[in-house]
Coordinates of C-alpha atoms and ligand atoms in Angstrom, one line a residue:
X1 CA -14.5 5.3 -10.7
X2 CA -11.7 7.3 -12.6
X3 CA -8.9 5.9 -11.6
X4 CA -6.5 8.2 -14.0
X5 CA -2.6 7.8 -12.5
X6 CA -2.1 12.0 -12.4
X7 CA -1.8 14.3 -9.4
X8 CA -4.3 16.0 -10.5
X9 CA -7.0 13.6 -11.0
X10 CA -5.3 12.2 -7.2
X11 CA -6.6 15.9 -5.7
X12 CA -9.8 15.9 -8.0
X13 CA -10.8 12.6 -5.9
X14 CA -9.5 14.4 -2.6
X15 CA -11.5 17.3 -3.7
X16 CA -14.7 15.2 -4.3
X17 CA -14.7 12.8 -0.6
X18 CA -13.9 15.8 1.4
X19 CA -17.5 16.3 2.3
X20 CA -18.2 12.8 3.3
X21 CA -14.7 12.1 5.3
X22 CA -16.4 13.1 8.4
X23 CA -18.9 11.5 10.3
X24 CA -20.1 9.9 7.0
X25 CA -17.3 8.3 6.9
X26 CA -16.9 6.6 10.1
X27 CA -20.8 5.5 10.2
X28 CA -20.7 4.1 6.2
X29 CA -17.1 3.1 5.9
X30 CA -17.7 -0.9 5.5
X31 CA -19.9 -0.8 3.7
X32 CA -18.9 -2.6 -0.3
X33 CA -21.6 -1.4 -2.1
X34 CA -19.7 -2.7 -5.6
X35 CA -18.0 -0.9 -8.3
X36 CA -21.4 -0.4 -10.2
X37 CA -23.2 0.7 -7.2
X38 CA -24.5 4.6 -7.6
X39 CA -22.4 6.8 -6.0
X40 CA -19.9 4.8 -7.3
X41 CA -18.7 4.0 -3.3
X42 CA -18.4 7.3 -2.5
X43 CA -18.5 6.1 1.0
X44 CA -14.6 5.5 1.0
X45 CA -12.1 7.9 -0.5
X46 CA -10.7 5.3 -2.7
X47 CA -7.2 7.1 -2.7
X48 CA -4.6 4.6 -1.9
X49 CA -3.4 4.2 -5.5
X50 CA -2.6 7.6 -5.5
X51 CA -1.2 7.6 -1.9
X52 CA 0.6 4.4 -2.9
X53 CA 2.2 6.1 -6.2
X54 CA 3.2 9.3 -4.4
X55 CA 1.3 11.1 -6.5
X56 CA 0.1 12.9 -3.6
X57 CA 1.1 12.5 0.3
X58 CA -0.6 11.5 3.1
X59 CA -0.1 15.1 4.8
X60 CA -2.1 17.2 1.7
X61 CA -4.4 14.2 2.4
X62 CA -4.8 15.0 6.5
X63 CA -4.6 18.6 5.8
X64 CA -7.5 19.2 3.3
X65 CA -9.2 16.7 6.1
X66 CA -8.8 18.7 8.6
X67 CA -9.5 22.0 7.1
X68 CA -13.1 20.8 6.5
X69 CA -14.3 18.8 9.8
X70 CA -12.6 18.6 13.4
X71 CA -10.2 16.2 14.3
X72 CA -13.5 14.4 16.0
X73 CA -16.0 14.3 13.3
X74 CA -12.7 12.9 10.9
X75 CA -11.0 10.5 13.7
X76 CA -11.9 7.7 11.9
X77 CA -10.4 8.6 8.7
X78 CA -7.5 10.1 9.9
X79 CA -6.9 6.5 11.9
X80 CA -7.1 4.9 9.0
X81 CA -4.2 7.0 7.4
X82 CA -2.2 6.5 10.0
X83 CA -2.9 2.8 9.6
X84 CA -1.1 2.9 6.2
X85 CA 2.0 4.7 7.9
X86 CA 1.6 2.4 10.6
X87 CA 2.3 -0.8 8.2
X88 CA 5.3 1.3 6.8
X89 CA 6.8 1.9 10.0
X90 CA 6.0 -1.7 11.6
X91 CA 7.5 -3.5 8.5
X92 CA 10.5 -0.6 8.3
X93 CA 11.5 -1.8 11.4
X94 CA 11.0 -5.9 10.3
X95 CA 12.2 -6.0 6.7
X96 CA 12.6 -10.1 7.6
X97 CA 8.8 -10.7 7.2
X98 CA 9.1 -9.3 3.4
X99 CA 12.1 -11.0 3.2
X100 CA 10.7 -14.1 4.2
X101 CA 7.5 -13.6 2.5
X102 CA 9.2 -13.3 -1.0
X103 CA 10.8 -16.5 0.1
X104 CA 7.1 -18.3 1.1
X105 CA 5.4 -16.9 -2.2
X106 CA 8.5 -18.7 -4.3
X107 CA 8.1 -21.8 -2.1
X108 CA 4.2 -21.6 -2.3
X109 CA 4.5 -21.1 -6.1
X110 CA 6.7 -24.1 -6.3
X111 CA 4.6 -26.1 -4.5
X112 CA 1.8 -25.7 -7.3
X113 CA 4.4 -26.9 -9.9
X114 CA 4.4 -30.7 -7.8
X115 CA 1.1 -31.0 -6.8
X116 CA -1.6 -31.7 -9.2
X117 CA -4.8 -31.1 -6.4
X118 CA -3.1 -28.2 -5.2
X119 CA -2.9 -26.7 -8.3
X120 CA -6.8 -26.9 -9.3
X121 CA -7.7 -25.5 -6.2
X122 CA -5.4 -22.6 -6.6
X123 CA -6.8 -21.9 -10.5
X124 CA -10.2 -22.4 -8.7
X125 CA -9.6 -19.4 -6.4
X126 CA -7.5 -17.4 -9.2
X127 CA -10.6 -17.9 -11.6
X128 CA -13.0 -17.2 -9.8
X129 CA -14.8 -20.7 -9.8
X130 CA -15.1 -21.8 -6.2
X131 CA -19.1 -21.9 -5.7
X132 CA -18.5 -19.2 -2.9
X133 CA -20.4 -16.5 -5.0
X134 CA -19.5 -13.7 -2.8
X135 CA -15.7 -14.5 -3.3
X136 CA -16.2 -15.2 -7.5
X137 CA -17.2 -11.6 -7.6
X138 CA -14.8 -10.6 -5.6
X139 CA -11.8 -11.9 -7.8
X140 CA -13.2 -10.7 -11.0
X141 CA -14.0 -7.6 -9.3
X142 CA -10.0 -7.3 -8.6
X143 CA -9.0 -8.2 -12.2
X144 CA -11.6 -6.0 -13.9
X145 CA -10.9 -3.2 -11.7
X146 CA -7.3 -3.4 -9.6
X147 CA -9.5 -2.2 -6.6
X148 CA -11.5 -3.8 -3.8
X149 CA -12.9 -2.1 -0.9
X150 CA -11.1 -2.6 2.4
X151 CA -14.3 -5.2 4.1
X152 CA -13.8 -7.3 0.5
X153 CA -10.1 -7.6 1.1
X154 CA -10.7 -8.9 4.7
X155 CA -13.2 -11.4 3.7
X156 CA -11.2 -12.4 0.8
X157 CA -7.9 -13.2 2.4
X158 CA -10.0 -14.9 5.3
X159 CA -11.5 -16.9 2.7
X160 CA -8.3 -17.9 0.8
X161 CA -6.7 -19.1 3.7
X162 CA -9.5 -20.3 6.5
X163 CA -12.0 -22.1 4.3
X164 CA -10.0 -22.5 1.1
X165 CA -6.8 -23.6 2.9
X166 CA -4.5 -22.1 0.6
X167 CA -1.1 -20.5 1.3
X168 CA -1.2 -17.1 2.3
X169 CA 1.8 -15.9 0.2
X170 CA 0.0 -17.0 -2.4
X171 CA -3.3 -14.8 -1.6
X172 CA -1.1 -11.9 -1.3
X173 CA 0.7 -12.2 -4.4
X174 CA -2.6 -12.0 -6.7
X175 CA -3.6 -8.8 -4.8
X176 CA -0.4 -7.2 -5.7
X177 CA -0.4 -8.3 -8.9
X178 CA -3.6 -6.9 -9.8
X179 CA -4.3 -4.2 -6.8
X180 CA -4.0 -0.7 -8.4
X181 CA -2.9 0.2 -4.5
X182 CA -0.4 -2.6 -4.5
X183 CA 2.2 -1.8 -1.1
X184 CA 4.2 -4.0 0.3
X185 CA 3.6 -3.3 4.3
X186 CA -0.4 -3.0 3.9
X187 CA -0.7 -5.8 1.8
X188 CA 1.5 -7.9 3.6
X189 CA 0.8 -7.5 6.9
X190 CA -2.9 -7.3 6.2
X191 CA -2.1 -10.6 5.0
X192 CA -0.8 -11.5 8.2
X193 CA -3.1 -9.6 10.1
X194 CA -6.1 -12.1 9.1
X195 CA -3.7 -14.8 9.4
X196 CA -3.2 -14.3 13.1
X197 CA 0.1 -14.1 12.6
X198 CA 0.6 -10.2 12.7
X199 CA -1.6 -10.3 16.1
X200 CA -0.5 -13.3 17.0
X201 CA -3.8 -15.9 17.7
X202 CA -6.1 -13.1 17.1
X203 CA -7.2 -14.2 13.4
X204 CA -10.0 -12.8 11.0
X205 CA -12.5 -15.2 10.5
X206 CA -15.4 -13.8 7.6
X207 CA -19.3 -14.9 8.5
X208 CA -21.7 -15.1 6.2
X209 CA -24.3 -12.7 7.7
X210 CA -21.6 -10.1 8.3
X211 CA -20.6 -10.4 4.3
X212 CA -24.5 -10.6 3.1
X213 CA -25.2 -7.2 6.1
X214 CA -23.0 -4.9 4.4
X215 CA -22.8 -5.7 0.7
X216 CA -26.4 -5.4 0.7
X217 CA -26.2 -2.1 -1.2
X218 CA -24.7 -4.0 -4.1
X219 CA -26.2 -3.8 -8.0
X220 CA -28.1 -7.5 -7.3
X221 CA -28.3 -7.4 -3.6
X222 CA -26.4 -9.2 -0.9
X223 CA -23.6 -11.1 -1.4
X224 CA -23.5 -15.3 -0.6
X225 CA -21.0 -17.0 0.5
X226 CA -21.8 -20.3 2.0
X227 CA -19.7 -23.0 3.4
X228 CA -17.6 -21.1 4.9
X229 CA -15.0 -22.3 7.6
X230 CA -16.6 -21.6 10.8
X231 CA -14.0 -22.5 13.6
X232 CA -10.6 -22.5 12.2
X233 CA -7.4 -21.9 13.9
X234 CA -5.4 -19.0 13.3
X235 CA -2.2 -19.7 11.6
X236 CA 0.8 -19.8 13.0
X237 CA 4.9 -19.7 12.2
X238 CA 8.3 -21.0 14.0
X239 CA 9.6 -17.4 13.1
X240 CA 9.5 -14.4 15.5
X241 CA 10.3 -10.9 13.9
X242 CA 12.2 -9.5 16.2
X243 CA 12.4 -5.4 16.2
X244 CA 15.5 -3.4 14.0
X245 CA 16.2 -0.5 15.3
X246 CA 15.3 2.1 12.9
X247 CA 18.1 4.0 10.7
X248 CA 16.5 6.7 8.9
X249 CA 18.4 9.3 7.1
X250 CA 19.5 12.3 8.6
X251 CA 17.4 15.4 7.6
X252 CA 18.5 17.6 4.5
X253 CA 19.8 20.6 4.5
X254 CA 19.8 23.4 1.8
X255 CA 23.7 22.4 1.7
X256 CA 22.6 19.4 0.0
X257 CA 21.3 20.9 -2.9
X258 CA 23.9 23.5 -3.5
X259 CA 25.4 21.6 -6.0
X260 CA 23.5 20.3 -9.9
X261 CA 21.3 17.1 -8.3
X262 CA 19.6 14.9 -10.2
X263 CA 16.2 13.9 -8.6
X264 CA 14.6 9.9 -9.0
X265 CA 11.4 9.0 -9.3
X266 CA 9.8 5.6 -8.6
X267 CA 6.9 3.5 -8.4
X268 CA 6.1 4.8 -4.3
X269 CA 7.3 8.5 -5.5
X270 CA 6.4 9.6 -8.8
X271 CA 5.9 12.7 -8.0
X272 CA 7.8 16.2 -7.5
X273 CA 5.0 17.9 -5.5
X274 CA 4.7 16.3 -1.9
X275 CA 8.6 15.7 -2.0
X276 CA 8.7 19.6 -2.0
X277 CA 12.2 20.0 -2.6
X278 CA 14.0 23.3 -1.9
X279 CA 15.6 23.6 -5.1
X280 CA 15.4 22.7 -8.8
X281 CA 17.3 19.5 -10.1
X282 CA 19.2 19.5 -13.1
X283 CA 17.8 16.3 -14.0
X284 CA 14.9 13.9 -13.4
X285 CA 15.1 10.5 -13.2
X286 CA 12.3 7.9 -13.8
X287 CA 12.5 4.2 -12.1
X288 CA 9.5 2.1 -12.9
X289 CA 10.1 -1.1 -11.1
X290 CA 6.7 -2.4 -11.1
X291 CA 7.1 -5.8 -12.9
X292 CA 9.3 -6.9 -9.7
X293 CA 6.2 -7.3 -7.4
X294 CA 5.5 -10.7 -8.4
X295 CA 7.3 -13.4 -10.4
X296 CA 3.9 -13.7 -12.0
X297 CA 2.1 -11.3 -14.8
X298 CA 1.1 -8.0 -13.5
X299 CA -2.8 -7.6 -14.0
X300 CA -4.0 -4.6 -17.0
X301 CA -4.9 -2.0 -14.8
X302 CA -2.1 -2.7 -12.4
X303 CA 0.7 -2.3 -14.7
X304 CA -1.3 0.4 -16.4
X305 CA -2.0 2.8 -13.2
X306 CA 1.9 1.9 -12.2
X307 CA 3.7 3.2 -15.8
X308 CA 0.6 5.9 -15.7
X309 CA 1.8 7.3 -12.7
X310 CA 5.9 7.4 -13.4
X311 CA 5.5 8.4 -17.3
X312 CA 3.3 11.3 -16.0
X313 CA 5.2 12.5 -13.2
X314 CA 8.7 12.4 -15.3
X315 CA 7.2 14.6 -17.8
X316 CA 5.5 17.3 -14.9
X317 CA 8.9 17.3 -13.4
X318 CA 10.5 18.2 -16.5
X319 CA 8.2 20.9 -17.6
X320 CA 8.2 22.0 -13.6
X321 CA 11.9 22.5 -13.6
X322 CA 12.6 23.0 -17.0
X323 CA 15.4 20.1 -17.1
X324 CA 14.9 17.1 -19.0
X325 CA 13.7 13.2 -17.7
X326 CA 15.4 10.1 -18.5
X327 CA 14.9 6.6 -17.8
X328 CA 16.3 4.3 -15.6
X329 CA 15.9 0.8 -16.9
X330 CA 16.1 -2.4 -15.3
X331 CA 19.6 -3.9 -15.3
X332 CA 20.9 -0.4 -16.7
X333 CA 23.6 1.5 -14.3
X334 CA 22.5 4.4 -12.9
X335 CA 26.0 6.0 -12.4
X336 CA 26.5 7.0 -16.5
X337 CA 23.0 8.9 -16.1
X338 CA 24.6 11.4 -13.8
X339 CA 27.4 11.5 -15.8
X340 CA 26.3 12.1 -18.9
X341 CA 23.9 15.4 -17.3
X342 CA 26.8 16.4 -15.8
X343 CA 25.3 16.0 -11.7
X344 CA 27.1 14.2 -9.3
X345 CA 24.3 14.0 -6.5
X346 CA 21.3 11.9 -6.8
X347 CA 18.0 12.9 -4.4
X348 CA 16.1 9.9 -3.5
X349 CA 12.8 9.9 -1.7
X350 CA 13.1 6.9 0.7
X351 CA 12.9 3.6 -0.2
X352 CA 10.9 1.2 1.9
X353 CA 11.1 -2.0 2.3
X354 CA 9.3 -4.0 -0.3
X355 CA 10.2 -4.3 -3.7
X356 CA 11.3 -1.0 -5.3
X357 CA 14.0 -1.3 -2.8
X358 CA 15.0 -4.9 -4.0
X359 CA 14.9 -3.4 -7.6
X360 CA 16.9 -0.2 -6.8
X361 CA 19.0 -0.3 -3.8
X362 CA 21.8 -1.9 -4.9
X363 CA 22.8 0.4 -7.9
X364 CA 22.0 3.3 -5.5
X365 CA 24.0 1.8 -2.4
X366 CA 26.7 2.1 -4.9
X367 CA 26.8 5.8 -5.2
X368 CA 25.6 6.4 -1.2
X369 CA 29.1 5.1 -0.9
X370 CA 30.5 7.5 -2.3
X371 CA 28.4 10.4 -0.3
X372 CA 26.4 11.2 -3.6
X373 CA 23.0 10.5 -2.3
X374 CA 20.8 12.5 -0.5
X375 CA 18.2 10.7 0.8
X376 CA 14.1 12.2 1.3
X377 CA 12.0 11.6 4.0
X378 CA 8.8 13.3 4.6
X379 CA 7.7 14.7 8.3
X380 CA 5.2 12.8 9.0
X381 CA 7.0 9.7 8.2
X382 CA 10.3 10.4 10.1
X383 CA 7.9 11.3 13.1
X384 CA 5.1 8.0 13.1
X385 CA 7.5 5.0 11.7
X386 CA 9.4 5.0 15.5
X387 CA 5.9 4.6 17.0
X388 CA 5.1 1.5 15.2
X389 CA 7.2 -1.0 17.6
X390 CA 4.6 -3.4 18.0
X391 CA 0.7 -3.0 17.8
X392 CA -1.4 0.0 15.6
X393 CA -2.3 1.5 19.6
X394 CA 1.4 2.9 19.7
X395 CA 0.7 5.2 16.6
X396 CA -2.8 5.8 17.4
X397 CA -2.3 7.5 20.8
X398 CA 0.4 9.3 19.4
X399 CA -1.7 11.1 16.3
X400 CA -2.7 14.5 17.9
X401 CA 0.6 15.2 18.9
X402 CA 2.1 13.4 15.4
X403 CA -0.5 16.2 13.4
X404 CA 0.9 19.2 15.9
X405 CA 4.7 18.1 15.2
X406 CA 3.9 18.2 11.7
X407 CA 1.7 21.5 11.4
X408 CA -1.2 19.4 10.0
X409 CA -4.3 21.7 11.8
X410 CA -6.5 22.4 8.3
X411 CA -5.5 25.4 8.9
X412 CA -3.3 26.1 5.7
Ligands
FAD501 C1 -5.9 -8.4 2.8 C2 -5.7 -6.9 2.7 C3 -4.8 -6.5 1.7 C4 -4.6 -5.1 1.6 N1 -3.7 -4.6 0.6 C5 -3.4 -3.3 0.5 C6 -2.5 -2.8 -0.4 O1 -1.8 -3.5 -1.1 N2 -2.3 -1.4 -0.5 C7 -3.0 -0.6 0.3 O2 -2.8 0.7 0.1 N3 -3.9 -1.0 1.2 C8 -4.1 -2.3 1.3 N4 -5.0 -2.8 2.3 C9 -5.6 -1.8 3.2 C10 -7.0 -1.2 2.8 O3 -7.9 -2.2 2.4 C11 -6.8 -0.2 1.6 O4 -5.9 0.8 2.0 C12 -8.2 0.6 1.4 O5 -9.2 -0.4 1.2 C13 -8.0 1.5 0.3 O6 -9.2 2.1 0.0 P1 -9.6 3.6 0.3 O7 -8.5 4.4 -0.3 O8 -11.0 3.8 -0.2 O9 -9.5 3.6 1.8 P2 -10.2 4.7 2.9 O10 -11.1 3.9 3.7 O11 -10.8 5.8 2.2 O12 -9.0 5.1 3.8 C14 -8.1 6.2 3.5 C15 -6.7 5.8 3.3 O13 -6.3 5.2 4.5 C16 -5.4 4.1 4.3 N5 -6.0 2.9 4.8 C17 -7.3 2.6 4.9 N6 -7.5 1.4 5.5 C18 -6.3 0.9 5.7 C19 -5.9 -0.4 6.2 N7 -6.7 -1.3 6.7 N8 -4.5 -0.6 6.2 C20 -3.6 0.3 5.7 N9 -4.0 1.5 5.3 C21 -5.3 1.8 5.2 C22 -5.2 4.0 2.8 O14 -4.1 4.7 2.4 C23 -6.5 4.7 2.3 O15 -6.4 5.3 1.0 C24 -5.3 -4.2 2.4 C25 -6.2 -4.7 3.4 C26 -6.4 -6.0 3.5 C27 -7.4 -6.5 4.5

């Protein structure tokens, strides 16, 4: 699989799944037929690192969809979007469990430091050397390719924690250090999700014969994965996440642009296109925050897709607009940027909660003080995150009439 960090390699791989995001889709989707496997999984779309990136949005995605089967033949799919906004919304609205999560990984990390037994089981798992052949492959699979199909995650995580017993945070910080599709809310509550802690008591436990069923189209056959834990208890927590209300930013208006802006780009939006912004900046803006995911070192094709994705989009802006592109280094203050172009207002597509928000908020806090930000939010966001209160149902009855409010019909 190409996984080049561009827009345009992002709609080349739309381009190429649209015939099989119909029916094909929902009948072959679990199926983890391996990176080598022919086809090279063209069962799944594969597009979350470009969805991730911003490199394009999840409405071009819906749209292109939906111009080629009916919202019937592509339900599936188009659930499985909204499952991505879903996460979004759900942790928009509960910025404690990253919070505390962040706190759990350092604690869990710690706890490695001081405890010698602990420790060899963890480089066990990280290594990939934990006689559980299906989950071996699976690990190198994520370091050699910063992607794993969603069934792999599932039994992975269930793995790590239910027969492996090790911390969770711990699980979830290797994906995002190595997952080309790193996010904050999917990984994390996914995380959870298997856990039983993001359904509470309702936990993910991985069975052989379901693992060896549908990775039997792998180079080398089935996958094995005895031993594994066959009654465990879901986890649970002292903690309960109680709901924020929601405090998204106000619409813009062409008023907002009237005067020289300077637009940012960042790891979750590095690019101009889906932002489709009413006017031209004067100035673009690069913020590659990556590195803050994880305490730990960020895998090769992690880092790689993540400083891809910015560099590129910086230098399309530029040429787009015909302004130049700076950068916005770490520990640098933002403020002397605008100055020195000359702009006083900054556009910033939204910053969910995760870790480009811990990395930029506080510098741009500084200057939404002072009225000098003007803040993006897409359509389809603004509309699903206040349906994600509690479980995925509340966004998924709502997608018909989420799709109308947006104008998503295929029809464009
Ligand atoms: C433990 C665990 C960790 C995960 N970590 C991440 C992560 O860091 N980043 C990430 O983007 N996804 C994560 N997922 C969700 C899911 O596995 C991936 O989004 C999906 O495998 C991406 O492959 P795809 O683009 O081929 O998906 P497709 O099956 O083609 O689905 C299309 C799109 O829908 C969204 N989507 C699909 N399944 C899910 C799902 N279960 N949850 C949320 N969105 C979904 C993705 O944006 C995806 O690109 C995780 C799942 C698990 C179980």
């Amino acid at each position: 699989m190409d996984f080049t960090p561009s827009r345009a390699r992002g709609l080349a791989r739309l381009a190429e799944f649209l015939p099989a995001a119909g029916r094909h889709y929902a009948e072959t989707r679990n199926a983890d037929d391996g990176p080598a496997a022919e086809g090279a999984r063209g069962n799944v779309s594969q597009l979350s690192p470009w969805l991730h990136a911003g490199l394009i949005g999840a409405p071009e995605v819906l749209e292109a969809v939906l111009g080629q089967h009916s919202p019937r033949a592509a339900e599936k799919f188009i659930a499985e979007v909204f499952w991505r906004l879903y996460f979004k919304g759900y942790l928009e609205q509960r910025p404690q469990i990253w919070d505390d999560y962040c706190k759990g990984r350092d604690h869990g990390l710690a706890a490695l430091e001081a405890n010698a037994g602990l420790r060899k089981a963890y480089a066990e798992a990280v290594e990939g050397r934990t006689g559980i052949a299906a989950f071996d492959v699976w690990v190198q699979e994520l370091v050699e390719t910063g992607y794993l199909h969603n069934h792999a995650r599932m039994w992975f995580a269930s793995i790590w924690i239910f027969t492996l017993k090790l911390d969770w945070r711990l699980g979830a910080d290797l994906f995002l250090r190595h997952l080309i599709d790193a996010d904050a809310a999917s990984n994390t509550l996914s995380w959870r999700w298997v856990a039983g802690l993001h359904t509470k008591g309702k936990h993910y436990l991985a069975r052989p014969e379901n693992i060896a069923r549908y990775t039997a189209g792998r180079e080398g056959g089935p996958l094995a994965a005895e031993g594994l834990a066959e009654d465990a208890e879901p986890l649970n927590e002292p903690q309960e996440y109680a709901r924020r209300l929601l405090d998204l930013p106000p619409p813009t208006s062409p008023e907002d642009f009237a005067e020289p802006f300077a637009l940012l780009l960042h790891d979750e939006a590095a690019h101009h296109a889906p932002l489709a912004l009413p006017q031209a900046p004067a100035l673009v803006i690069g913020a590659g925050r990556a590195a803050a995911r994880s305490p730990g070192a960020l895998g090769t094709h992690a880092a790689a897709f993540a400083q891809g994705a910015l560099a590129g989009g910086m230098a399309e802006a530029a040429a787009a607009f015909g302004c130049s592109a700076v950068e916005w280094s770490a520990g640098e203050p933002l403020a002397p940027l605008l100055e020195a172009a000359g702009v006083s207002r900054i556009a910033v597509p939204y910053l969910p909660a995760g870790w480009t928000r811990d990395a930029l908020a506080p510098e741009i806090a500084a200057l939404a003080s002072g009225g000098r930000v003007i803040t993006l939010l897409g359509d389809l966001d603004r509309a699903t995150w206040p349906h994600a209160k509690a479980g995925f149902f509340g966004v998924a009855k709502q997608i018909d009439a989420l799709l109308a409010t947006c104008g998503i019909s295929g029809a464009r």
